[in-house]
Each structure stands twice: as C-alpha cells, then as structure tokens.
Coordinates of C-alpha atoms in Angstrom, one line a residue:
X1376 CA 37.0 -57.2 81.7
X1377 CA 34.8 -57.9 84.7
X1378 CA 36.1 -57.4 88.2
X1379 CA 37.6 -60.5 89.9
X1380 CA 35.6 -62.1 92.6
X1381 CA 38.1 -60.9 95.2
X1382 CA 41.7 -59.7 95.6
X1383 CA 42.6 -63.3 96.3
X1384 CA 41.8 -64.6 92.8
X1385 CA 41.9 -63.5 89.2
X1386 CA 38.7 -65.3 88.4
X1387 CA 35.8 -63.2 87.3
X1388 CA 32.2 -64.1 86.3
X1389 CA 29.8 -62.8 83.7
X1390 CA 26.7 -61.0 84.9
X1391 CA 24.4 -63.9 84.2
X1392 CA 25.1 -67.6 85.0
X1393 CA 23.0 -70.7 84.7
X1394 CA 22.1 -72.7 87.8
X1395 CA 21.8 -76.3 86.8
X1396 CA 19.6 -77.7 89.5
X1397 CA 16.8 -78.1 87.0
X1398 CA 18.7 -80.5 84.8
X1399 CA 19.0 -82.6 87.9
X1400 CA 15.2 -83.1 87.6
X1401 CA 14.3 -80.4 90.2
X1402 CA 10.5 -80.3 90.4
X1403 CA 10.0 -82.3 87.2
X1404 CA 11.7 -85.0 85.3
X1405 CA 13.6 -84.2 82.1
X1406 CA 14.9 -86.6 79.5
X1407 CA 18.6 -86.4 78.6
X1408 CA 17.5 -84.8 75.3
X1409 CA 15.4 -82.2 77.1
X1410 CA 18.2 -81.4 79.5
X1411 CA 20.7 -81.0 76.6
X1412 CA 18.2 -78.6 74.9
X1413 CA 18.1 -76.5 78.1
X1414 CA 21.9 -76.3 78.3
X1415 CA 22.2 -75.6 74.6
X1416 CA 19.7 -72.7 75.0
X1417 CA 21.8 -71.2 77.7
X1418 CA 25.0 -71.5 75.6
X1419 CA 23.2 -70.0 72.6
X1420 CA 22.0 -67.1 74.8
X1421 CA 25.6 -66.2 75.5
X1422 CA 25.7 -67.7 79.0
X1423 CA 29.2 -68.9 79.9
X1424 CA 29.0 -69.5 83.6
X1425 CA 27.4 -72.7 85.0
X1426 CA 26.8 -73.8 88.6
X1427 CA 25.9 -77.3 89.8
X1428 CA 26.3 -79.5 92.9
X1429 CA 26.2 -83.2 93.9
X1430 CA 23.0 -82.4 95.8
X1431 CA 21.2 -81.6 92.6
X1432 CA 19.5 -84.8 91.5
X1433 CA 21.9 -87.0 93.4
X1434 CA 24.6 -86.3 90.8
X1435 CA 22.4 -86.2 87.7
X1436 CA 22.9 -82.5 87.3
X1437 CA 26.7 -82.9 87.3
X1438 CA 26.6 -85.8 84.8
X1439 CA 24.4 -84.0 82.4
X1440 CA 26.2 -80.6 82.7
X1441 CA 29.6 -82.3 82.3
X1442 CA 28.5 -84.2 79.2
X1443 CA 27.3 -81.0 77.6
X1444 CA 30.3 -78.9 78.6
X1445 CA 32.7 -81.6 77.3
X1446 CA 31.6 -80.5 73.8
X1447 CA 32.6 -76.9 74.4
X1448 CA 36.1 -75.3 74.5
X1449 CA 37.2 -75.5 78.2
X1450 CA 38.6 -72.0 78.3
X1451 CA 35.3 -70.4 77.1
X1452 CA 33.2 -71.2 80.3
X1453 CA 33.4 -70.9 84.1
X1454 CA 32.3 -73.9 86.1
X1455 CA 31.4 -74.1 89.8
X1456 CA 30.2 -77.0 91.9
X1457 CA 29.9 -77.6 95.6
X1458 CA 31.2 -79.8 98.5
X1459 CA 29.8 -80.9 101.8
X1460 CA 27.4 -83.6 100.8
X1461 CA 29.0 -86.9 99.7
X1462 CA 26.9 -89.4 97.6
X1463 CA 27.2 -92.9 99.1
X1464 CA 25.5 -96.1 98.1
X1465 CA 21.8 -96.5 99.2
X1466 CA 20.9 -100.2 98.8
X1467 CA 17.2 -100.6 98.1
X1468 CA 16.7 -96.9 97.3
X1469 CA 16.1 -97.5 93.6
X1470 CA 12.4 -98.1 94.2
X1471 CA 11.7 -94.6 95.5
X1472 CA 12.3 -91.0 94.3
X1473 CA 14.1 -88.1 96.0
X1474 CA 11.0 -86.1 96.3
X1475 CA 11.6 -84.9 99.8
X1476 CA 14.4 -82.8 98.3
X1477 CA 12.4 -81.9 95.2
X1478 CA 14.3 -84.1 92.7
X1479 CA 12.6 -86.7 90.5
X1480 CA 15.4 -89.2 90.6
X1481 CA 15.7 -92.7 92.1
X1482 CA 17.4 -92.8 95.5
X1483 CA 20.2 -95.2 94.4
X1484 CA 22.6 -93.1 96.5
X1485 CA 22.1 -90.9 99.6
X1486 CA 23.7 -87.7 100.9
X1487 CA 26.2 -87.9 103.7
X1488 CA 27.5 -84.7 105.3
X1489 CA 31.3 -84.4 105.3
X1490 CA 33.2 -81.1 105.4
X1491 CA 36.5 -82.7 106.5
X1492 CA 39.5 -82.1 104.2
X1493 CA 39.4 -85.8 103.1
X1494 CA 35.7 -85.6 102.5
X1495 CA 36.0 -82.4 100.4
X1496 CA 38.8 -83.8 98.3
X1497 CA 36.8 -87.0 97.7
X1498 CA 33.7 -84.9 96.8
X1499 CA 35.7 -82.8 94.3
X1500 CA 37.3 -85.9 92.7
X1501 CA 33.9 -87.6 92.4
X1502 CA 32.3 -84.5 90.9
X1503 CA 35.0 -84.4 88.3
X1504 CA 34.5 -88.0 87.5
X1505 CA 30.8 -87.6 87.2
X1506 CA 31.3 -84.6 84.9
X1507 CA 34.1 -86.1 82.9
X1508 CA 36.1 -82.8 83.2
X1509 CA 39.6 -82.2 84.6
X1510 CA 38.8 -79.1 86.7
X1511 CA 36.3 -76.7 88.2
X1512 CA 37.0 -73.0 88.6
X1513 CA 35.1 -72.2 91.7
X1514 CA 34.3 -74.6 94.6
X1515 CA 31.6 -73.7 97.2
X1516 CA 31.0 -75.1 100.6
X1517 CA 27.3 -76.1 100.4
X1518 CA 24.9 -75.3 103.3
X1519 CA 27.3 -75.9 106.2
X1520 CA 24.7 -74.5 108.6
X1521 CA 22.6 -77.7 108.1
X1522 CA 25.3 -79.7 109.8
X1523 CA 27.7 -78.2 112.3
X1524 CA 28.3 -74.6 111.1
X1525 CA 31.4 -73.4 113.0
X1526 CA 33.2 -76.8 112.9
X1527 CA 32.4 -77.4 109.2
X1528 CA 33.1 -73.8 108.1
X1529 CA 36.6 -73.9 109.8
X1530 CA 37.6 -77.3 108.3
X1531 CA 36.0 -76.5 104.9
X1532 CA 37.8 -73.2 104.5
X1533 CA 41.1 -74.8 105.3
X1534 CA 40.4 -77.6 102.8
X1535 CA 39.4 -75.1 100.0
X1536 CA 42.6 -73.1 100.7
X1537 CA 44.7 -76.2 100.3
X1538 CA 43.0 -77.1 97.0
X1539 CA 43.5 -73.5 95.8
X1540 CA 47.2 -73.4 96.8
X1541 CA 47.7 -76.7 94.8
X1542 CA 46.2 -75.1 91.7
X1543 CA 43.2 -77.5 91.6
X1544 CA 40.7 -74.7 91.8
X1545 CA 40.9 -71.0 91.1
X1546 CA 38.5 -69.6 93.7
X1547 CA 36.8 -70.6 96.9
X1548 CA 33.3 -69.9 98.1
X1549 CA 30.3 -70.6 100.4
X1550 CA 26.7 -71.1 99.2
X1551 CA 23.8 -70.8 101.6
X1552 CA 20.4 -69.5 102.3
X1553 CA 21.4 -68.6 105.9
X1554 CA 22.4 -65.0 106.5
X1555 CA 24.3 -66.1 109.6
X1556 CA 26.4 -68.7 107.8
X1557 CA 27.1 -66.2 104.9
X1558 CA 28.2 -63.5 107.3
X1559 CA 30.6 -65.9 109.1
X1560 CA 32.0 -66.9 105.7
X1561 CA 32.5 -63.3 104.7
X1562 CA 34.1 -62.3 108.0
X1563 CA 36.7 -65.0 107.7
X1564 CA 38.3 -63.1 104.8
X1565 CA 39.4 -66.4 103.4
X1566 CA 36.8 -66.9 100.7
X1567 CA 36.6 -65.4 97.2
X1568 CA 32.8 -65.5 96.8
X1569 CA 29.5 -66.1 98.6
X1570 CA 26.5 -67.5 96.8
X1571 CA 23.7 -65.7 98.5
X1572 CA 20.5 -67.7 97.8
X1573 CA 17.2 -65.8 98.4
X1574 CA 18.6 -63.4 101.0
X1575 CA 19.3 -60.6 98.6
X1576 CA 16.5 -59.9 96.1
X1577 CA 14.3 -57.1 94.8
X1578 CA 11.7 -58.3 97.3
X1579 CA 13.8 -58.5 100.4
X1580 CA 17.4 -57.8 101.4
X1581 CA 18.2 -59.3 104.8
X1582 CA 21.8 -59.8 103.6
X1583 CA 22.3 -56.0 103.6
X1584 CA 22.4 -56.0 107.4
X1585 CA 25.6 -58.1 108.0
X1586 CA 26.6 -60.1 104.9
X1587 CA 27.1 -57.2 102.4
X1588 CA 29.1 -55.0 104.9
X1589 CA 31.3 -58.0 105.8
X1590 CA 31.9 -58.6 102.1
X1591 CA 32.9 -55.0 101.6
X1592 CA 35.3 -55.1 104.5
X1593 CA 37.0 -58.3 103.3
X1594 CA 36.8 -57.9 99.6
X1595 CA 34.6 -61.0 99.2
X1596 CA 32.5 -61.1 96.0
X1597 CA 28.8 -62.1 95.9
X1598 CA 26.9 -64.2 93.5
X1599 CA 23.1 -64.0 94.0
X1600 CA 20.7 -66.9 93.4
X1601 CA 17.0 -67.4 93.8
X1602 CA 16.4 -63.8 92.8
X1603 CA 12.9 -64.5 91.7
X1604 CA 12.0 -65.7 95.3
X1605 CA 11.0 -69.2 94.1
X1606 CA 8.9 -67.7 91.3
X1607 CA 7.0 -64.8 92.9
X1608 CA 9.0 -62.3 90.9
X1609 CA 9.2 -64.3 87.7
X1610 CA 6.1 -62.8 86.2
X1611 CA 4.8 -59.3 85.7
X1612 CA 1.8 -60.2 87.9
X1613 CA 2.9 -61.8 91.1
X1614 CA -0.6 -63.1 91.9
X1615 CA -0.4 -65.3 88.8
X1616 CA 2.2 -67.5 90.5
X1617 CA 2.2 -66.7 94.2
X1618 CA 5.0 -69.1 95.2
X1619 CA 7.5 -68.0 97.8
X1620 CA 10.2 -70.0 99.6
X1621 CA 8.7 -73.1 97.7
X1622 CA 5.3 -72.6 99.2
X1623 CA 2.3 -70.2 99.0
X1624 CA 3.2 -66.5 99.5
X1625 CA 1.9 -64.9 102.7
X1626 CA -0.5 -62.0 102.1
X1627 CA 2.0 -59.3 103.2
X1628 CA 4.7 -60.7 100.9
X1629 CA 2.3 -60.9 98.0
X1630 CA 1.2 -57.3 98.6
X1631 CA 4.8 -56.1 98.7
X1632 CA 5.6 -57.9 95.4
X1633 CA 2.5 -56.4 93.8
X1634 CA 3.5 -52.9 94.8
X1635 CA 6.9 -53.5 93.2
X1636 CA 5.3 -54.8 90.1
X1637 CA 3.0 -51.8 89.8
X1638 CA 6.0 -49.4 89.9
X1639 CA 7.8 -51.5 87.3
X1640 CA 4.7 -51.4 85.1
X1641 CA 4.5 -47.6 85.4
X1642 CA 8.1 -47.4 84.0
X1643 CA 7.5 -49.9 81.2
X1644 CA 9.8 -52.4 82.8
X1645 CA 9.2 -56.1 83.3
X1646 CA 9.2 -57.2 86.9
X1647 CA 11.5 -60.2 86.2
X1648 CA 14.0 -57.9 84.4
X1649 CA 14.1 -55.6 87.5
X1650 CA 14.5 -58.7 89.7
X1651 CA 17.4 -60.0 87.7
X1652 CA 19.2 -56.7 87.4
X1653 CA 18.6 -55.3 90.9
X1654 CA 21.4 -57.0 92.9
X1655 CA 24.0 -56.1 90.4
X1656 CA 23.6 -52.5 91.6
X1657 CA 25.1 -53.6 95.0
X1658 CA 28.8 -53.2 94.8
X1659 CA 30.1 -56.7 96.0
X1660 CA 27.7 -58.5 93.7
X1661 CA 29.5 -59.8 90.7
X1662 CA 27.0 -62.2 89.1
X1663 CA 23.4 -63.5 89.2
X1664 CA 22.6 -67.2 88.8
X1665 CA 19.2 -68.2 87.4
X1666 CA 17.9 -71.6 86.5
X1667 CA 15.1 -73.0 84.4
X1668 CA 14.0 -76.3 82.9
X1669 CA 12.6 -74.6 79.8
X1670 CA 14.7 -73.3 76.9
X1671 CA 12.4 -70.3 76.2
X1672 CA 12.7 -69.2 79.8
X1673 CA 16.5 -69.2 79.6
X1674 CA 16.4 -67.1 76.5
X1675 CA 14.0 -64.8 78.2
X1676 CA 16.2 -64.4 81.2
X1677 CA 19.1 -63.4 79.0
X1678 CA 16.9 -60.8 77.3
X1679 CA 15.7 -59.5 80.6
X1680 CA 19.3 -59.1 81.8
X1681 CA 20.0 -56.9 78.8
X1682 CA 16.8 -54.8 79.1
X1683 CA 17.3 -51.1 79.8
X1684 CA 16.0 -49.9 83.2
X1685 CA 15.7 -46.2 84.0
X1686 CA 17.2 -44.9 87.2
X1687 CA 13.8 -43.4 88.0
X1688 CA 12.5 -46.9 88.6
X1689 CA 15.0 -47.5 91.4
X1690 CA 14.4 -44.0 92.7
X1691 CA 10.6 -44.7 93.0
X1692 CA 11.1 -48.1 94.6
X1693 CA 13.4 -46.4 97.2
X1694 CA 11.0 -43.6 97.7
X1695 CA 8.2 -46.1 98.6
X1696 CA 10.6 -48.0 101.0
X1697 CA 10.6 -51.1 98.8
X1698 CA 14.4 -51.1 98.4
X1699 CA 17.0 -49.2 100.5

C-alpha cells in the first residue's frame, strides 16, 4: 500500500498519473475519438490516477475525461481537479480560439478568478456536472499567485477544509508553478498535497530550497508535474527538441540537459526514464503526473517508470553537481 498524501487523509496515489490537459486540446486539436484512445491507452498501461482542471480546454478536458471514467469502476481510480477559475459565458467568443492559453477550443466561455468559498463550491459542482461523476478525490487550488495570493490562499484553504469535513472530497491541495505560492501552501499545514509543476525536476530543483523542507515539517505530500521541463527531457538527445518553459531553451539550460543525458547514456538509461523517476527519490514526493496527446507516448511513459535505474547513475549526477 502506498503512503497516504499526508497524515490528514487516507488517500494515496500510484507512482504515475495522467495529466489530462492534452485531451483539452492543449497545443493541438483532438477529436473525441482520438481523446478516448489516449485515455484508453493510459488505462491499459495501468494508470489509475487522473488529473484535470476547468482551465484545460475551457472545460473540454473535464468533459472528455468524465465521459471516459464513467465507463470504469469508480473505486478503481483516483480523480483530481482544480478550483479558482470559474467558466462563465463569453458572448461572441465562439468565433475565436483560446490560443493565448495554448488550447485549440472556441472561446464560448471565459475564465473568471474566484477563490471565495461560494466560488469554490460552484466550481466543484460545475466540474462534477461536466464530468458526469458524483465526486472527486483530491481538489487543488489552481495558481492562486496569479490573482491575490495571500487572500485567495486563505479563503481557498478554508473552503477546501469545509468540503473535506463534509465528506465531499478526500484530500486538499494546491497546484502551481510558483515556488513562493507552494511554500506558503505547505507552511499552512492545512493541505494534503502540493502539485509542484516544473519546480522539481531532474534538470532543476528550486523547490528544494523552501517547498520540500516545508512539506517535510508539515507532512504535506508532493505530486510533481512537468518533469520533462516542457519537452527538453522527453528525448534521449535534448537538442532534438530544445523546448523549455514553452519556448526555446537558453544555451546554458540546453548544455546542462545535455550533460545529464550523457551520463544517462553512459549507464544505459533513457533520459526520460531518469526524468520520470528522479523526483520519487525525494521523500515527500508521492506521485508523478505526465500528460501526452499520443497513445504510444503514454505507453512509453509507463515503461520508463518501470525501467531499472542503477544507483550509480544518481551518484554520478550528484558528483557532477547536476543534482544535490
């Protein structure tokens, strides 16, 4: 049995979860049939943890994921979604796409920040309606640093606690790319999990400064996301796809990734396998979430997560100051 996310919940997560932004048409449009094939590949690969958000495709990810999971036994999977962005009507938006946020979907609705208790309850209810399911297991506050961090974190934590005490969710969390926001969430001691996106990877570990120590003090679990650093670590040769933070990788970042890849190659280990497995070596980390819009890539991720990695690889990376 896996360790629970925190002493405040009995919910645990498997090592690998699927992040469902891609079935919300992130970066490229998928048909409903293609999205179903992606999710079926994840299920067939043994993945039983799924993460989504209203933000992903303006609700499309939740609708597609919910339709898929409705065909599976409810007790066989763990589901998380997020709150903080309500979807409200956007008259006239059907003629344009949500490309500023990376999603190939019509802007028939727009996002509206709301971390109030009423807004969070409404967001959860609307997510459940979109998914056609009766509950989620884990509910994250989503990017509160992009609105009013201290105010929204305070109201959001209280709202999540109320939902948990009512039995509507099993665990509470905060998902962000901001180390400052994540550290504040951990220091509160009120959350079960943080989704640390891009701040704790094989390439760079800024979350080790404040976030991880705060989680260790408060017993808060960590779920890591964006562990491929937007694609830079997703291939054995980083120069083949030098994307970083959704843009071109700076020369010093590409050079560091190439050094890591060279050491992986010397040990006969695929760079993406090392990237997927690295954060699970850090004690508060309970699970890794990875997404893809291609079934073969999902099957490959599951294989990489099971690939044997010798301790000598981690020792050599540490010796060259590439990881702590």
